[in-house]
Amino acid sequence: VTSSSARVKARVSAPNVSTRLLVSTSSNLSSPLYSGYVTSSSSKDNVVDFTIGGLAANTTYYYGIEVNG
């Protein structure tokens, strides 16, 4: 985490799953910022790694991961 970005890793259930990170200041994830799409790979144990920028310091964020969206 920096003052304007964050890195999030997650493991999904299978390889070749298209995922992206959603980040919002609202707990219902309205008006989110989106990361780029990342596809899971068995060579990485199905762990996806996201970096998202455009965040504001000293702000609470909520996040979710969209799968095959």
mmCIF file of N, CA, C and O in Angstrom:
data_model
loop_
_atom_site.group_PDB
_atom_site.id
_atom_site.type_symbol
_atom_site.label_atom_id
_atom_site.label_comp_id
_atom_site.label_asym_id
_atom_site.label_seq_id
_atom_site.Cartn_x
_atom_site.Cartn_y
_atom_site.Cartn_z
ATOM 1 N N VAL A 1 0.849 -1.176 0.000
ATOM 2 C CA VAL A 1 0.000 0.000 0.000
ATOM 3 C C VAL A 1 0.893 1.238 0.000
ATOM 4 O O VAL A 1 1.866 1.310 0.748
ATOM 5 N N THR A 2 0.551 2.177 -0.859
ATOM 6 C CA THR A 2 1.200 3.482 -0.855
ATOM 7 C C THR A 2 0.111 4.530 -0.609
ATOM 8 O O THR A 2 -1.047 4.173 -0.396
ATOM 9 N N SER A 3 0.463 5.788 -0.679
ATOM 10 C CA SER A 3 -0.542 6.833 -0.459
ATOM 11 C C SER A 3 -1.570 6.905 -1.586
ATOM 12 O O SER A 3 -2.633 7.506 -1.427
ATOM 13 N N SER A 4 -1.272 6.273 -2.734
ATOM 14 C CA SER A 4 -2.211 6.357 -3.854
ATOM 15 C C SER A 4 -2.485 5.029 -4.555
ATOM 16 O O SER A 4 -3.200 4.994 -5.556
ATOM 17 N N SER A 5 -1.937 3.922 -4.034
ATOM 18 C CA SER A 5 -2.168 2.632 -4.693
ATOM 19 C C SER A 5 -2.156 1.492 -3.678
ATOM 20 O O SER A 5 -1.718 1.661 -2.541
ATOM 21 N N ALA A 6 -2.653 0.351 -4.126
ATOM 22 C CA ALA A 6 -2.662 -0.839 -3.276
ATOM 23 C C ALA A 6 -2.444 -2.064 -4.140
ATOM 24 O O ALA A 6 -2.778 -2.070 -5.334
ATOM 25 N N ARG A 7 -1.921 -3.107 -3.523
ATOM 26 C CA ARG A 7 -1.730 -4.395 -4.191
ATOM 27 C C ARG A 7 -2.524 -5.435 -3.405
ATOM 28 O O ARG A 7 -2.430 -5.497 -2.174
ATOM 29 N N VAL A 8 -3.299 -6.241 -4.115
ATOM 30 C CA VAL A 8 -4.143 -7.262 -3.501
ATOM 31 C C VAL A 8 -3.909 -8.578 -4.227
ATOM 32 O O VAL A 8 -3.891 -8.620 -5.456
ATOM 33 N N LYS A 9 -3.736 -9.644 -3.449
ATOM 34 C CA LYS A 9 -3.620 -10.989 -4.021
ATOM 35 C C LYS A 9 -4.772 -11.839 -3.507
ATOM 36 O O LYS A 9 -5.211 -11.675 -2.376
ATOM 37 N N ALA A 10 -5.229 -12.747 -4.363
ATOM 38 C CA ALA A 10 -6.310 -13.661 -3.976
ATOM 39 C C ALA A 10 -6.126 -14.974 -4.713
ATOM 40 O O ALA A 10 -5.572 -15.010 -5.805
ATOM 41 N N ARG A 11 -6.604 -16.038 -4.125
ATOM 42 C CA ARG A 11 -6.569 -17.343 -4.778
ATOM 43 C C ARG A 11 -7.991 -17.685 -5.214
ATOM 44 O O ARG A 11 -8.940 -17.600 -4.432
ATOM 45 N N VAL A 12 -8.128 -18.086 -6.471
ATOM 46 C CA VAL A 12 -9.425 -18.513 -6.988
ATOM 47 C C VAL A 12 -9.428 -20.029 -7.120
ATOM 48 O O VAL A 12 -8.397 -20.684 -6.961
ATOM 49 N N SER A 13 -10.574 -20.591 -7.418
ATOM 50 C CA SER A 13 -10.748 -22.043 -7.326
ATOM 51 C C SER A 13 -10.209 -22.842 -8.504
ATOM 52 O O SER A 13 -10.099 -24.061 -8.404
ATOM 53 N N ALA A 14 -9.886 -22.170 -9.617
ATOM 54 C CA ALA A 14 -9.480 -22.921 -10.809
ATOM 55 C C ALA A 14 -8.590 -22.064 -11.696
ATOM 56 O O ALA A 14 -8.599 -20.835 -11.583
ATOM 57 N N PRO A 15 -7.854 -22.697 -12.607
ATOM 58 C CA PRO A 15 -7.082 -21.925 -13.579
ATOM 59 C C PRO A 15 -7.978 -21.366 -14.686
ATOM 60 O O PRO A 15 -9.121 -21.799 -14.847
ATOM 61 N N ASN A 16 -7.453 -20.406 -15.415
ATOM 62 C CA ASN A 16 -8.141 -19.783 -16.553
ATOM 63 C C ASN A 16 -9.432 -19.070 -16.163
ATOM 64 O O ASN A 16 -10.404 -19.058 -16.921
ATOM 65 N N VAL A 17 -9.430 -18.474 -14.975
ATOM 66 C CA VAL A 17 -10.567 -17.702 -14.496
ATOM 67 C C VAL A 17 -10.233 -16.215 -14.657
ATOM 68 O O VAL A 17 -9.202 -15.754 -14.194
ATOM 69 N N SER A 18 -11.097 -15.484 -15.324
ATOM 70 C CA SER A 18 -10.908 -14.048 -15.524
ATOM 71 C C SER A 18 -11.409 -13.298 -14.290
ATOM 72 O O SER A 18 -12.550 -13.500 -13.849
ATOM 73 N N THR A 19 -10.560 -12.445 -13.731
ATOM 74 C CA THR A 19 -10.903 -11.734 -12.506
ATOM 75 C C THR A 19 -10.494 -10.268 -12.618
ATOM 76 O O THR A 19 -9.642 -9.904 -13.420
ATOM 77 N N ARG A 20 -11.117 -9.422 -11.797
ATOM 78 C CA ARG A 20 -10.650 -8.048 -11.641
ATOM 79 C C ARG A 20 -11.045 -7.559 -10.259
ATOM 80 O O ARG A 20 -11.995 -8.053 -9.640
ATOM 81 N N LEU A 21 -10.319 -6.585 -9.782
ATOM 82 C CA LEU A 21 -10.522 -6.016 -8.454
ATOM 83 C C LEU A 21 -11.412 -4.782 -8.553
ATOM 84 O O LEU A 21 -11.252 -3.970 -9.460
ATOM 85 N N LEU A 22 -12.347 -4.659 -7.629
ATOM 86 C CA LEU A 22 -13.195 -3.472 -7.508
ATOM 87 C C LEU A 22 -12.858 -2.811 -6.178
ATOM 88 O O LEU A 22 -12.758 -3.507 -5.154
ATOM 89 N N VAL A 23 -12.701 -1.503 -6.178
ATOM 90 C CA VAL A 23 -12.387 -0.759 -4.956
ATOM 91 C C VAL A 23 -13.306 0.449 -4.889
ATOM 92 O O VAL A 23 -13.465 1.174 -5.873
ATOM 93 N N SER A 24 -13.924 0.660 -3.721
ATOM 94 C CA SER A 24 -14.882 1.750 -3.570
ATOM 95 C C SER A 24 -14.802 2.318 -2.160
ATOM 96 O O SER A 24 -14.430 1.619 -1.217
ATOM 97 N N THR A 25 -15.191 3.564 -2.006
ATOM 98 C CA THR A 25 -15.307 4.148 -0.668
ATOM 99 C C THR A 25 -16.647 3.787 -0.034
ATOM 100 O O THR A 25 -16.875 4.076 1.136
ATOM 101 N N SER A 26 -17.515 3.130 -0.779
ATOM 102 C CA SER A 26 -18.831 2.716 -0.295
ATOM 103 C C SER A 26 -18.842 1.214 0.007
ATOM 104 O O SER A 26 -18.348 0.423 -0.795
ATOM 105 N N SER A 27 -19.427 0.821 1.121
ATOM 106 C CA SER A 27 -19.460 -0.591 1.494
ATOM 107 C C SER A 27 -20.275 -1.441 0.523
ATOM 108 O O SER A 27 -20.089 -2.655 0.458
ATOM 109 N N ASN A 28 -21.161 -0.825 -0.264
ATOM 110 C CA ASN A 28 -21.911 -1.595 -1.262
ATOM 111 C C ASN A 28 -21.199 -1.600 -2.622
ATOM 112 O O ASN A 28 -21.768 -2.027 -3.620
ATOM 113 N N LEU A 29 -19.959 -1.114 -2.641
ATOM 114 C CA LEU A 29 -19.092 -1.096 -3.826
ATOM 115 C C LEU A 29 -19.674 -0.295 -4.989
ATOM 116 O O LEU A 29 -19.400 -0.581 -6.151
ATOM 117 N N SER A 30 -20.459 0.728 -4.682
ATOM 118 C CA SER A 30 -20.990 1.571 -5.748
ATOM 119 C C SER A 30 -19.883 2.467 -6.302
ATOM 120 O O SER A 30 -18.929 2.806 -5.611
ATOM 121 N N SER A 31 -19.996 2.814 -7.550
ATOM 122 C CA SER A 31 -19.029 3.670 -8.255
ATOM 123 C C SER A 31 -17.583 3.237 -8.012
ATOM 124 O O SER A 31 -16.749 4.038 -7.593
ATOM 125 N N PRO A 32 -17.267 1.977 -8.290
ATOM 126 C CA PRO A 32 -15.922 1.490 -7.970
ATOM 127 C C PRO A 32 -14.863 1.916 -8.980
ATOM 128 O O PRO A 32 -15.171 2.288 -10.117
ATOM 129 N N LEU A 33 -13.623 1.833 -8.536
ATOM 130 C CA LEU A 33 -12.472 1.839 -9.428
ATOM 131 C C LEU A 33 -12.235 0.381 -9.782
ATOM 132 O O LEU A 33 -12.426 -0.499 -8.944
ATOM 133 N N TYR A 34 -11.829 0.115 -11.012
ATOM 134 C CA TYR A 34 -11.568 -1.256 -11.450
ATOM 135 C C TYR A 34 -10.099 -1.422 -11.802
ATOM 136 O O TYR A 34 -9.503 -0.541 -12.424
ATOM 137 N N SER A 35 -9.556 -2.565 -11.450
ATOM 138 C CA SER A 35 -8.226 -2.927 -11.936
ATOM 139 C C SER A 35 -8.380 -3.483 -13.344
ATOM 140 O O SER A 35 -9.499 -3.690 -13.822
ATOM 141 N N GLY A 36 -7.276 -3.782 -13.970
ATOM 142 C CA GLY A 36 -7.329 -4.523 -15.219
ATOM 143 C C GLY A 36 -7.686 -5.969 -14.938
ATOM 144 O O GLY A 36 -7.644 -6.427 -13.791
ATOM 145 N N TYR A 37 -8.041 -6.698 -15.984
ATOM 146 C CA TYR A 37 -8.362 -8.115 -15.827
ATOM 147 C C TYR A 37 -7.087 -8.933 -15.635
ATOM 148 O O TYR A 37 -6.062 -8.645 -16.251
ATOM 149 N N VAL A 38 -7.181 -9.935 -14.772
ATOM 150 C CA VAL A 38 -6.087 -10.882 -14.537
ATOM 151 C C VAL A 38 -6.683 -12.281 -14.641
ATOM 152 O O VAL A 38 -7.743 -12.549 -14.065
ATOM 153 N N THR A 39 -6.011 -13.175 -15.366
ATOM 154 C CA THR A 39 -6.474 -14.551 -15.519
ATOM 155 C C THR A 39 -5.640 -15.470 -14.646
ATOM 156 O O THR A 39 -4.410 -15.390 -14.657
ATOM 157 N N SER A 40 -6.298 -16.318 -13.885
ATOM 158 C CA SER A 40 -5.595 -17.236 -12.990
ATOM 159 C C SER A 40 -4.848 -18.297 -13.792
ATOM 160 O O SER A 40 -5.212 -18.629 -14.915
ATOM 161 N N SER A 41 -3.802 -18.831 -13.161
ATOM 162 C CA SER A 41 -2.948 -19.820 -13.817
ATOM 163 C C SER A 41 -2.539 -20.884 -12.811
ATOM 164 O O SER A 41 -2.175 -20.563 -11.676
ATOM 165 N N SER A 42 -2.596 -22.140 -13.219
ATOM 166 C CA SER A 42 -2.177 -23.215 -12.316
ATOM 167 C C SER A 42 -0.691 -23.096 -11.981
ATOM 168 O O SER A 42 -0.267 -23.507 -10.900
ATOM 169 N N SER A 43 0.105 -22.492 -12.858
ATOM 170 C CA SER A 43 1.535 -22.325 -12.569
ATOM 171 C C SER A 43 1.776 -21.323 -11.435
ATOM 172 O O SER A 43 2.857 -21.302 -10.849
ATOM 173 N N LYS A 44 0.755 -20.524 -11.121
ATOM 174 C CA LYS A 44 0.837 -19.573 -9.999
ATOM 175 C C LYS A 44 -0.114 -19.989 -8.879
ATOM 176 O O LYS A 44 -0.534 -19.158 -8.073
ATOM 177 N N ASP A 45 -0.476 -21.276 -8.858
ATOM 178 C CA ASP A 45 -1.374 -21.829 -7.834
ATOM 179 C C ASP A 45 -2.714 -21.095 -7.802
ATOM 180 O O ASP A 45 -3.322 -20.941 -6.750
ATOM 181 N N ASN A 46 -3.151 -20.610 -8.964
ATOM 182 C CA ASN A 46 -4.421 -19.896 -9.115
ATOM 183 C C ASN A 46 -4.492 -18.610 -8.290
ATOM 184 O O ASN A 46 -5.572 -18.144 -7.945
ATOM 185 N N VAL A 47 -3.324 -18.038 -7.982
ATOM 186 C CA VAL A 47 -3.270 -16.764 -7.262
ATOM 187 C C VAL A 47 -3.248 -15.635 -8.284
ATOM 188 O O VAL A 47 -2.432 -15.631 -9.206
ATOM 189 N N VAL A 48 -4.158 -14.696 -8.128
ATOM 190 C CA VAL A 48 -4.204 -13.512 -8.980
ATOM 191 C C VAL A 48 -3.675 -12.329 -8.182
ATOM 192 O O VAL A 48 -3.856 -12.250 -6.968
ATOM 193 N N ASP A 49 -3.001 -11.425 -8.866
ATOM 194 C CA ASP A 49 -2.286 -10.316 -8.228
ATOM 195 C C ASP A 49 -2.711 -9.021 -8.907
ATOM 196 O O ASP A 49 -2.517 -8.867 -10.110
ATOM 197 N N PHE A 50 -3.326 -8.123 -8.144
ATOM 198 C CA PHE A 50 -3.840 -6.864 -8.684
ATOM 199 C C PHE A 50 -3.087 -5.687 -8.083
ATOM 200 O O PHE A 50 -2.770 -5.688 -6.897
ATOM 201 N N THR A 51 -2.860 -4.666 -8.892
ATOM 202 C CA THR A 51 -2.398 -3.373 -8.391
ATOM 203 C C THR A 51 -3.379 -2.336 -8.904
ATOM 204 O O THR A 51 -3.746 -2.346 -10.081
ATOM 205 N N ILE A 52 -3.818 -1.467 -8.008
ATOM 206 C CA ILE A 52 -4.781 -0.437 -8.400
ATOM 207 C C ILE A 52 -4.297 0.908 -7.885
ATOM 208 O O ILE A 52 -3.808 1.016 -6.760
ATOM 209 N N GLY A 53 -4.384 1.908 -8.733
ATOM 210 C CA GLY A 53 -3.950 3.253 -8.381
ATOM 211 C C GLY A 53 -5.136 4.201 -8.299
ATOM 212 O O GLY A 53 -6.292 3.795 -8.405
ATOM 213 N N GLY A 54 -4.835 5.469 -8.116
ATOM 214 C CA GLY A 54 -5.882 6.480 -8.054
ATOM 215 C C GLY A 54 -6.570 6.556 -6.711
ATOM 216 O O GLY A 54 -7.658 7.119 -6.596
ATOM 217 N N LEU A 55 -5.950 6.003 -5.672
ATOM 218 C CA LEU A 55 -6.542 6.023 -4.339
ATOM 219 C C LEU A 55 -6.112 7.271 -3.590
ATOM 220 O O LEU A 55 -5.093 7.886 -3.910
ATOM 221 N N ALA A 56 -6.872 7.638 -2.577
ATOM 222 C CA ALA A 56 -6.565 8.808 -1.749
ATOM 223 C C ALA A 56 -6.064 8.348 -0.385
ATOM 224 O O ALA A 56 -6.591 7.389 0.192
ATOM 225 N N ALA A 57 -5.070 9.029 0.120
ATOM 226 C CA ALA A 57 -4.527 8.719 1.445
ATOM 227 C C ALA A 57 -5.581 8.947 2.528
ATOM 228 O O ALA A 57 -6.505 9.752 2.359
ATOM 229 N N ASN A 58 -5.446 8.222 3.627
ATOM 230 C CA ASN A 58 -6.321 8.370 4.800
ATOM 231 C C ASN A 58 -7.802 8.210 4.463
ATOM 232 O O ASN A 58 -8.656 8.931 4.982
ATOM 233 N N THR A 59 -8.096 7.271 3.578
ATOM 234 C CA THR A 59 -9.466 7.010 3.139
ATOM 235 C C THR A 59 -9.761 5.523 3.321
ATOM 236 O O THR A 59 -8.921 4.681 3.016
ATOM 237 N N THR A 60 -10.932 5.209 3.844
ATOM 238 C CA THR A 60 -11.340 3.814 3.983
ATOM 239 C C THR A 60 -11.879 3.321 2.645
ATOM 240 O O THR A 60 -12.727 3.974 2.030
ATOM 241 N N TYR A 61 -11.367 2.164 2.215
ATOM 242 C CA TYR A 61 -11.823 1.550 0.972
ATOM 243 C C TYR A 61 -12.365 0.157 1.247
ATOM 244 O O TYR A 61 -11.902 -0.530 2.153
ATOM 245 N N TYR A 62 -13.327 -0.250 0.445
ATOM 246 C CA TYR A 62 -13.897 -1.592 0.465
ATOM 247 C C TYR A 62 -13.547 -2.224 -0.875
ATOM 248 O O TYR A 62 -13.447 -1.527 -1.879
ATOM 249 N N TYR A 63 -13.363 -3.527 -0.880
ATOM 250 C CA TYR A 63 -12.979 -4.159 -2.137
ATOM 251 C C TYR A 63 -13.722 -5.468 -2.353
ATOM 252 O O TYR A 63 -14.224 -6.085 -1.421
ATOM 253 N N GLY A 64 -13.781 -5.844 -3.591
ATOM 254 C CA GLY A 64 -14.371 -7.104 -3.994
ATOM 255 C C GLY A 64 -13.628 -7.613 -5.207
ATOM 256 O O GLY A 64 -12.912 -6.856 -5.865
ATOM 257 N N ILE A 65 -13.782 -8.876 -5.509
ATOM 258 C CA ILE A 65 -13.161 -9.460 -6.685
ATOM 259 C C ILE A 65 -14.262 -10.023 -7.579
ATOM 260 O O ILE A 65 -15.081 -10.823 -7.140
ATOM 261 N N GLU A 66 -14.299 -9.537 -8.804
ATOM 262 C CA GLU A 66 -15.261 -9.998 -9.789
ATOM 263 C C GLU A 66 -14.648 -11.204 -10.510
ATOM 264 O O GLU A 66 -13.514 -11.160 -10.952
ATOM 265 N N VAL A 67 -15.412 -12.281 -10.604
ATOM 266 C CA VAL A 67 -14.944 -13.515 -11.219
ATOM 267 C C VAL A 67 -15.792 -13.819 -12.449
ATOM 268 O O VAL A 67 -17.022 -13.875 -12.359
ATOM 269 N N ASN A 68 -15.139 -13.976 -13.577
ATOM 270 C CA ASN A 68 -15.813 -14.265 -14.854
ATOM 271 C C ASN A 68 -16.944 -13.268 -15.124
ATOM 272 O O ASN A 68 -18.002 -13.641 -15.607
ATOM 273 N N GLY A 69 -16.695 -12.001 -14.791
ATOM 274 C CA GLY A 69 -17.719 -10.968 -14.956
ATOM 275 C C GLY A 69 -17.696 -10.404 -16.311
ATOM 276 O O GLY A 69 -18.452 -9.771 -16.885
#
